[in-house]
Amino acid sequence: MPYSEPINPAGRPQPAAAPVPQRVAKSRRLLMCPPSHFDVTYSINPWMEPEKPSDRDSAQLQWDRLHDLYRELGHTVELIDPMPGLPDMVFAANGATVVDGKVLGARFRHMERTAEGPGYLSWFREQGYTDILWPEYINEGEGDYLLVGRRLLAGTGFRTDVRSHAEAQEFFGVPVTGLTLVDPRFYHLDTALAVLSDDEVMYYPEAFSAGSQAVLRELYPDAVIATAQDAEVFGLNAFSDGRHVLLSSAATHLIGELKSRGFEPIGVDLPELLKAGGGAKCCTLELRDR
């Protein structure tokens, strides 16, 4: 018998397996934008190939499935009218960041999306939001800002200006932890990391710099770690209500890990929207009014 193999004396009881947590879903209020003008007419990330055809009708059907799932799960879904000439406006997560009813507007890096920021802020004003900040520095909303409990994880490296992290901390009054992305396929934080609960995340380590990986290990030592295959099918562009996790059905390793921790993963596939580098989370902006 190898020395490293554990020896279990006869009759000694085995340690009990850790109990699976009982997960509780929390009803959320969400903002979505129908893909009425969706198309891939330019390329601002590695997923976008304008020479390949996209099907708007298929995109609408896939988006409808996500929208209907949210409502079936008990969430409130608000809609913003899509604007002609803004095919990426469907990715509502990029439109702003909302914490405690405060709205930090989005200022996009690429010219093709710059009009989305004012468009989303107009919606918030029309809904009666008053604590609104038009940012000085580039940030792309919840694409790069993810709230975990009372800590805001903030991505940088490809889109959001690192200087916006201090701007967000001052505005929201919550700690902001910067994380540097290094793989252009995972250009936004929400393509490389997903929030599962107030103190749990799942992420793909290789999408981050060495220092950011160390920070994530320190903050979340029990995080769910995604494989390269999980990340490449956009399995981390996921939405969790604390119990149900909506993610790509092709992220099979993540689905197994989530089940083992008491979550209920639900496969949601958006192959047309993935042609523009978007998934379930990209289509979903959480309205945290309080």
mmCIF file of C-alpha atoms in Angstrom:
data_model
loop_
_atom_site.group_PDB
_atom_site.id
_atom_site.type_symbol
_atom_site.label_atom_id
_atom_site.label_comp_id
_atom_site.label_asym_id
_atom_site.label_seq_id
_atom_site.Cartn_x
_atom_site.Cartn_y
_atom_site.Cartn_z
ATOM 1 C CA MET A 1 0.000 0.000 0.000
ATOM 2 C CA PRO A 2 1.503 3.403 -0.929
ATOM 3 C CA TYR A 3 2.461 5.515 2.032
ATOM 4 C CA SER A 4 0.231 8.365 0.844
ATOM 5 C CA GLU A 5 -2.945 6.254 0.848
ATOM 6 C CA PRO A 6 -5.032 6.958 3.969
ATOM 7 C CA ILE A 7 -5.570 4.090 6.378
ATOM 8 C CA ASN A 8 -9.032 3.739 7.903
ATOM 9 C CA PRO A 9 -9.054 1.460 10.947
ATOM 10 C CA ALA A 10 -12.023 -0.891 11.008
ATOM 11 C CA GLY A 11 -15.027 0.484 12.850
ATOM 12 C CA ARG A 12 -13.863 4.103 12.898
ATOM 13 C CA PRO A 13 -16.696 6.324 11.614
ATOM 14 C CA GLN A 14 -16.040 8.323 8.470
ATOM 15 C CA PRO A 15 -16.328 12.118 8.737
ATOM 16 C CA ALA A 16 -19.719 13.341 7.596
ATOM 17 C CA ALA A 17 -19.902 15.149 4.293
ATOM 18 C CA ALA A 18 -20.520 18.862 4.545
ATOM 19 C CA PRO A 19 -24.246 19.621 4.158
ATOM 20 C CA VAL A 20 -25.337 21.179 0.895
ATOM 21 C CA PRO A 21 -26.494 24.764 1.552
ATOM 22 C CA GLN A 22 -30.195 25.506 1.224
ATOM 23 C CA ARG A 23 -30.295 28.282 -1.339
ATOM 24 C CA VAL A 24 -32.959 30.989 -1.261
ATOM 25 C CA ALA A 25 -33.847 33.017 -4.334
ATOM 26 C CA LYS A 26 -34.247 36.762 -3.952
ATOM 27 C CA SER A 27 -36.673 38.573 -6.216
ATOM 28 C CA ARG A 28 -34.863 41.104 -8.376
ATOM 29 C CA ARG A 29 -35.872 44.080 -10.469
ATOM 30 C CA LEU A 30 -34.176 43.972 -13.848
ATOM 31 C CA LEU A 31 -33.854 46.143 -16.937
ATOM 32 C CA MET A 32 -33.701 44.646 -20.418
ATOM 33 C CA CYS A 33 -33.694 45.986 -23.986
ATOM 34 C CA PRO A 34 -35.332 44.028 -26.842
ATOM 35 C CA PRO A 35 -32.975 43.185 -29.745
ATOM 36 C CA SER A 36 -35.147 44.960 -32.324
ATOM 37 C CA HIS A 37 -32.102 46.516 -34.000
ATOM 38 C CA PHE A 38 -29.578 43.794 -33.233
ATOM 39 C CA ASP A 39 -26.963 43.098 -35.889
ATOM 40 C CA VAL A 40 -23.213 42.591 -36.151
ATOM 41 C CA THR A 41 -22.094 45.437 -38.402
ATOM 42 C CA TYR A 42 -18.738 46.265 -36.782
ATOM 43 C CA SER A 43 -16.121 44.526 -34.654
ATOM 44 C CA ILE A 44 -15.054 45.826 -31.255
ATOM 45 C CA ASN A 45 -14.271 42.473 -29.621
ATOM 46 C CA PRO A 46 -12.886 39.121 -30.827
ATOM 47 C CA TRP A 47 -16.338 37.544 -30.994
ATOM 48 C CA MET A 48 -17.698 39.984 -33.566
ATOM 49 C CA GLU A 49 -17.301 38.992 -37.229
ATOM 50 C CA PRO A 50 -19.445 41.236 -39.433
ATOM 51 C CA GLU A 51 -18.828 39.037 -42.472
ATOM 52 C CA LYS A 52 -20.817 36.241 -40.817
ATOM 53 C CA PRO A 53 -24.608 36.629 -41.081
ATOM 54 C CA SER A 54 -26.703 37.237 -37.981
ATOM 55 C CA ASP A 55 -30.401 36.469 -37.654
ATOM 56 C CA ARG A 56 -32.428 39.103 -35.810
ATOM 57 C CA ASP A 57 -35.531 36.931 -35.610
ATOM 58 C CA SER A 58 -33.537 34.161 -33.910
ATOM 59 C CA ALA A 59 -31.973 36.705 -31.586
ATOM 60 C CA GLN A 60 -35.454 37.903 -30.632
ATOM 61 C CA LEU A 61 -36.683 34.383 -29.879
ATOM 62 C CA GLN A 62 -33.628 33.624 -27.736
ATOM 63 C CA TRP A 63 -33.973 36.944 -25.891
ATOM 64 C CA ASP A 64 -37.698 36.269 -25.342
ATOM 65 C CA ARG A 65 -36.818 32.967 -23.685
ATOM 66 C CA LEU A 66 -34.479 34.738 -21.246
ATOM 67 C CA HIS A 67 -37.025 37.488 -20.543
ATOM 68 C CA ASP A 68 -39.797 34.967 -19.913
ATOM 69 C CA LEU A 69 -37.582 32.868 -17.626
ATOM 70 C CA TYR A 70 -36.903 35.867 -15.415
ATOM 71 C CA ARG A 71 -40.619 36.488 -15.039
ATOM 72 C CA GLU A 72 -41.358 32.809 -14.393
ATOM 73 C CA LEU A 73 -38.779 32.894 -11.598
ATOM 74 C CA GLY A 74 -40.603 35.802 -9.964
ATOM 75 C CA HIS A 75 -38.424 38.698 -11.049
ATOM 76 C CA THR A 76 -39.726 42.058 -12.253
ATOM 77 C CA VAL A 77 -38.498 42.988 -15.724
ATOM 78 C CA GLU A 78 -38.581 46.576 -16.942
ATOM 79 C CA LEU A 79 -37.981 47.398 -20.614
ATOM 80 C CA ILE A 80 -36.169 50.242 -22.319
ATOM 81 C CA ASP A 81 -37.053 51.054 -25.921
ATOM 82 C CA PRO A 82 -34.241 50.136 -28.330
ATOM 83 C CA MET A 83 -32.842 52.966 -30.420
ATOM 84 C CA PRO A 84 -32.230 52.651 -34.178
ATOM 85 C CA GLY A 85 -28.576 52.516 -35.124
ATOM 86 C CA LEU A 86 -27.507 51.004 -31.781
ATOM 87 C CA PRO A 87 -27.373 47.236 -32.395
ATOM 88 C CA ASP A 88 -25.582 46.529 -29.098
ATOM 89 C CA MET A 89 -28.145 48.338 -26.957
ATOM 90 C CA VAL A 90 -29.651 44.888 -26.261
ATOM 91 C CA PHE A 91 -26.761 44.414 -23.824
ATOM 92 C CA ALA A 92 -28.464 46.357 -21.052
ATOM 93 C CA ALA A 93 -25.856 45.432 -18.434
ATOM 94 C CA ASN A 94 -23.507 47.933 -20.063
ATOM 95 C CA GLY A 95 -25.978 50.822 -19.823
ATOM 96 C CA ALA A 96 -25.326 51.874 -16.197
ATOM 97 C CA THR A 97 -24.559 50.651 -12.680
ATOM 98 C CA VAL A 98 -27.215 50.981 -9.971
ATOM 99 C CA VAL A 99 -26.451 50.662 -6.250
ATOM 100 C CA ASP A 100 -28.806 51.867 -3.484
ATOM 101 C CA GLY A 101 -30.878 53.757 -6.038
ATOM 102 C CA LYS A 102 -27.841 55.705 -7.255
ATOM 103 C CA VAL A 103 -27.169 55.528 -10.984
ATOM 104 C CA LEU A 104 -23.646 55.751 -12.389
ATOM 105 C CA GLY A 105 -23.947 56.326 -16.109
ATOM 106 C CA ALA A 106 -21.919 54.445 -18.704
ATOM 107 C CA ARG A 107 -19.371 56.166 -20.903
ATOM 108 C CA PHE A 108 -18.342 53.818 -23.697
ATOM 109 C CA ARG A 109 -14.848 53.408 -25.106
ATOM 110 C CA HIS A 110 -15.880 52.731 -28.707
ATOM 111 C CA MET A 111 -17.574 55.336 -30.866
ATOM 112 C CA GLU A 112 -20.137 52.812 -32.098
ATOM 113 C CA ARG A 113 -21.691 52.578 -28.628
ATOM 114 C CA THR A 114 -21.287 56.093 -27.225
ATOM 115 C CA ALA A 115 -24.944 57.090 -27.747
ATOM 116 C CA GLU A 116 -26.114 54.220 -25.528
ATOM 117 C CA GLY A 117 -24.937 55.944 -22.330
ATOM 118 C CA PRO A 118 -27.153 59.034 -22.669
ATOM 119 C CA GLY A 119 -29.994 56.842 -23.932
ATOM 120 C CA TYR A 120 -29.979 54.744 -20.787
ATOM 121 C CA LEU A 121 -29.627 57.770 -18.504
ATOM 122 C CA SER A 122 -32.691 59.321 -20.146
ATOM 123 C CA TRP A 123 -34.656 56.201 -19.205
ATOM 124 C CA PHE A 124 -33.563 56.486 -15.574
ATOM 125 C CA ARG A 125 -34.563 60.154 -15.424
ATOM 126 C CA GLU A 126 -37.964 59.330 -16.934
ATOM 127 C CA GLN A 127 -38.450 56.692 -14.230
ATOM 128 C CA GLY A 128 -37.872 59.260 -11.492
ATOM 129 C CA TYR A 129 -34.274 58.510 -10.506
ATOM 130 C CA THR A 130 -32.586 61.670 -9.256
ATOM 131 C CA ASP A 131 -29.212 60.580 -7.853
ATOM 132 C CA ILE A 132 -27.478 60.202 -11.212
ATOM 133 C CA LEU A 133 -23.837 60.770 -12.152
ATOM 134 C CA TRP A 134 -22.567 61.240 -15.684
ATOM 135 C CA PRO A 135 -19.001 59.886 -15.336
ATOM 136 C CA GLU A 136 -15.798 61.709 -16.104
ATOM 137 C CA TYR A 137 -13.973 58.496 -17.011
ATOM 138 C CA ILE A 138 -14.848 55.616 -19.296
ATOM 139 C CA ASN A 139 -16.799 52.799 -17.674
ATOM 140 C CA GLU A 140 -19.069 50.247 -19.319
ATOM 141 C CA GLY A 141 -21.634 49.725 -16.599
ATOM 142 C CA GLU A 142 -22.209 46.299 -15.125
ATOM 143 C CA GLY A 143 -20.035 44.864 -17.840
ATOM 144 C CA ASP A 144 -17.113 45.871 -15.617
ATOM 145 C CA TYR A 145 -18.814 46.590 -12.264
ATOM 146 C CA LEU A 146 -20.199 43.631 -10.302
ATOM 147 C CA LEU A 147 -21.587 44.022 -6.777
ATOM 148 C CA VAL A 148 -20.808 41.194 -4.348
ATOM 149 C CA GLY A 149 -22.530 41.955 -1.053
ATOM 150 C CA ARG A 150 -21.309 45.456 -0.278
ATOM 151 C CA ARG A 151 -18.129 45.271 -2.377
ATOM 152 C CA LEU A 152 -17.945 46.389 -5.989
ATOM 153 C CA LEU A 153 -15.565 44.346 -8.128
ATOM 154 C CA ALA A 154 -14.304 46.546 -10.936
ATOM 155 C CA GLY A 155 -12.748 45.316 -14.161
ATOM 156 C CA THR A 156 -10.190 47.128 -16.283
ATOM 157 C CA GLY A 157 -7.736 46.268 -19.004
ATOM 158 C CA PHE A 158 -9.793 46.550 -22.184
ATOM 159 C CA ARG A 159 -12.785 48.855 -21.699
ATOM 160 C CA THR A 160 -13.235 50.578 -18.327
ATOM 161 C CA ASP A 161 -10.649 53.186 -17.334
ATOM 162 C CA VAL A 162 -8.988 52.294 -14.040
ATOM 163 C CA ARG A 163 -9.536 55.904 -12.887
ATOM 164 C CA SER A 164 -13.286 55.283 -12.934
ATOM 165 C CA HIS A 165 -12.885 52.863 -10.006
ATOM 166 C CA ALA A 166 -12.191 55.731 -7.598
ATOM 167 C CA GLU A 167 -15.053 57.674 -9.157
ATOM 168 C CA ALA A 168 -17.439 54.778 -8.486
ATOM 169 C CA GLN A 169 -16.242 54.339 -4.901
ATOM 170 C CA GLU A 170 -16.747 58.006 -4.126
ATOM 171 C CA PHE A 171 -20.217 58.033 -5.697
ATOM 172 C CA PHE A 172 -21.584 54.794 -4.265
ATOM 173 C CA GLY A 173 -19.749 54.824 -0.935
ATOM 174 C CA VAL A 174 -18.865 51.129 -1.081
ATOM 175 C CA PRO A 175 -15.397 49.545 -1.360
ATOM 176 C CA VAL A 176 -14.222 49.059 -4.937
ATOM 177 C CA THR A 177 -11.674 46.363 -5.748
ATOM 178 C CA GLY A 178 -9.952 46.635 -9.113
ATOM 179 C CA LEU A 179 -9.274 43.533 -11.213
ATOM 180 C CA THR A 180 -7.204 43.536 -14.401
ATOM 181 C CA LEU A 181 -8.332 41.481 -17.392
ATOM 182 C CA VAL A 182 -5.607 40.171 -19.727
ATOM 183 C CA ASP A 183 -7.375 37.988 -22.330
ATOM 184 C CA PRO A 184 -9.145 40.017 -25.058
ATOM 185 C CA ARG A 185 -11.813 37.324 -25.438
ATOM 186 C CA PHE A 186 -12.942 38.237 -21.938
ATOM 187 C CA TYR A 187 -12.995 41.972 -22.427
ATOM 188 C CA HIS A 188 -15.539 42.741 -19.690
ATOM 189 C CA LEU A 189 -15.484 41.509 -16.109
ATOM 190 C CA ASP A 190 -18.888 39.858 -16.552
ATOM 191 C CA THR A 191 -17.437 37.530 -19.200
ATOM 192 C CA ALA A 192 -14.816 36.198 -16.751
ATOM 193 C CA LEU A 193 -16.583 36.319 -13.367
ATOM 194 C CA ALA A 194 -20.144 35.867 -12.124
ATOM 195 C CA VAL A 195 -21.686 36.750 -8.764
ATOM 196 C CA LEU A 196 -23.549 33.856 -7.148
ATOM 197 C CA SER A 197 -24.535 35.336 -3.770
ATOM 198 C CA ASP A 198 -23.500 38.089 -1.376
ATOM 199 C CA ASP A 199 -20.202 36.310 -0.681
ATOM 200 C CA GLU A 200 -19.741 33.778 -3.504
ATOM 201 C CA VAL A 201 -18.449 34.073 -7.053
ATOM 202 C CA MET A 202 -17.303 31.879 -9.896
ATOM 203 C CA TYR A 203 -14.507 32.924 -12.246
ATOM 204 C CA TYR A 204 -11.902 31.882 -14.816
ATOM 205 C CA PRO A 205 -8.445 32.597 -13.349
ATOM 206 C CA GLU A 206 -6.562 32.824 -16.638
ATOM 207 C CA ALA A 207 -8.654 35.810 -17.709
ATOM 208 C CA PHE A 208 -6.971 37.883 -14.958
ATOM 209 C CA SER A 209 -3.499 39.195 -14.246
ATOM 210 C CA ALA A 210 -1.409 37.333 -11.673
ATOM 211 C CA GLY A 211 -2.013 40.022 -9.064
ATOM 212 C CA SER A 212 -5.772 39.996 -9.646
ATOM 213 C CA GLN A 213 -5.828 36.208 -9.356
ATOM 214 C CA ALA A 214 -4.143 36.545 -5.965
ATOM 215 C CA VAL A 215 -6.735 39.116 -4.864
ATOM 216 C CA LEU A 216 -9.596 36.832 -5.913
ATOM 217 C CA ARG A 217 -8.077 33.884 -4.037
ATOM 218 C CA GLU A 218 -7.781 36.062 -0.931
ATOM 219 C CA LEU A 219 -11.339 37.397 -1.142
ATOM 220 C CA TYR A 220 -13.083 34.218 -2.289
ATOM 221 C CA PRO A 221 -11.059 31.136 -1.299
ATOM 222 C CA ASP A 222 -14.063 28.865 -1.916
ATOM 223 C CA ALA A 223 -15.001 30.298 -5.303
ATOM 224 C CA VAL A 224 -16.207 28.069 -8.113
ATOM 225 C CA ILE A 225 -13.353 27.867 -10.610
ATOM 226 C CA ALA A 226 -14.286 27.680 -14.272
ATOM 227 C CA THR A 227 -12.412 25.668 -16.869
ATOM 228 C CA ALA A 228 -11.245 27.095 -20.181
ATOM 229 C CA GLN A 229 -14.144 25.286 -21.858
ATOM 230 C CA ASP A 230 -16.632 26.915 -19.465
ATOM 231 C CA ALA A 231 -15.239 30.350 -20.224
ATOM 232 C CA GLU A 232 -15.092 29.854 -23.987
ATOM 233 C CA VAL A 233 -18.828 29.084 -24.154
ATOM 234 C CA PHE A 234 -19.577 32.215 -22.093
ATOM 235 C CA GLY A 235 -20.582 30.151 -19.074
ATOM 236 C CA LEU A 236 -19.492 32.971 -16.770
ATOM 237 C CA ASN A 237 -21.772 35.512 -18.379
ATOM 238 C CA ALA A 238 -24.404 34.290 -15.963
ATOM 239 C CA PHE A 239 -27.132 35.677 -13.714
ATOM 240 C CA SER A 240 -27.864 34.379 -10.200
ATOM 241 C CA ASP A 241 -30.745 35.255 -7.889
ATOM 242 C CA GLY A 242 -29.110 33.397 -5.004
ATOM 243 C CA ARG A 243 -30.616 30.053 -5.958
ATOM 244 C CA HIS A 244 -31.199 29.853 -9.698
ATOM 245 C CA VAL A 245 -28.215 30.466 -11.983
ATOM 246 C CA LEU A 246 -28.956 31.172 -15.634
ATOM 247 C CA LEU A 247 -25.970 30.297 -17.821
ATOM 248 C CA SER A 248 -24.922 28.596 -21.042
ATOM 249 C CA SER A 249 -25.983 24.943 -21.110
ATOM 250 C CA ALA A 250 -22.609 24.129 -22.700
ATOM 251 C CA ALA A 251 -20.766 25.079 -19.473
ATOM 252 C CA THR A 252 -21.109 21.538 -18.174
ATOM 253 C CA HIS A 253 -18.335 21.688 -15.560
ATOM 254 C CA LEU A 254 -19.807 24.833 -14.013
ATOM 255 C CA ILE A 255 -23.285 23.313 -14.005
ATOM 256 C CA GLY A 256 -22.000 20.307 -12.065
ATOM 257 C CA GLU A 257 -20.149 22.490 -9.565
ATOM 258 C CA LEU A 258 -23.190 24.682 -9.018
ATOM 259 C CA LYS A 259 -25.441 21.685 -8.386
ATOM 260 C CA SER A 260 -22.973 20.306 -5.837
ATOM 261 C CA ARG A 261 -23.243 23.592 -3.919
ATOM 262 C CA GLY A 262 -27.021 23.670 -3.828
ATOM 263 C CA PHE A 263 -27.660 26.048 -6.721
ATOM 264 C CA GLU A 264 -30.153 25.297 -9.468
ATOM 265 C CA PRO A 265 -28.474 25.989 -12.815
ATOM 266 C CA ILE A 266 -30.761 26.695 -15.764
ATOM 267 C CA GLY A 267 -29.361 26.437 -19.278
ATOM 268 C CA VAL A 268 -30.049 29.522 -21.378
ATOM 269 C CA ASP A 269 -28.491 29.659 -24.829
ATOM 270 C CA LEU A 270 -28.193 32.862 -26.850
ATOM 271 C CA PRO A 271 -26.060 31.861 -29.865
ATOM 272 C CA GLU A 272 -27.131 34.821 -31.998
ATOM 273 C CA LEU A 273 -26.248 37.356 -29.315
ATOM 274 C CA LEU A 274 -22.977 35.529 -28.674
ATOM 275 C CA LYS A 275 -21.970 36.577 -32.187
ATOM 276 C CA ALA A 276 -21.624 40.067 -30.686
ATOM 277 C CA GLY A 277 -19.918 38.806 -27.513
ATOM 278 C CA GLY A 278 -22.961 38.753 -25.245
ATOM 279 C CA GLY A 279 -24.834 36.267 -23.056
ATOM 280 C CA ALA A 280 -27.475 36.191 -20.352
ATOM 281 C CA LYS A 281 -25.769 38.650 -17.997
ATOM 282 C CA CYS A 282 -24.957 41.068 -20.801
ATOM 283 C CA CYS A 283 -28.696 41.346 -21.488
ATOM 284 C CA THR A 284 -29.526 42.072 -17.849
ATOM 285 C CA LEU A 285 -29.038 45.203 -15.727
ATOM 286 C CA GLU A 286 -30.019 44.882 -12.080
ATOM 287 C CA LEU A 287 -31.934 47.818 -10.613
ATOM 288 C CA ARG A 288 -30.796 47.869 -6.983
ATOM 289 C CA ASP A 289 -33.072 50.589 -5.706
ATOM 290 C CA ARG A 290 -32.272 49.800 -2.055
#
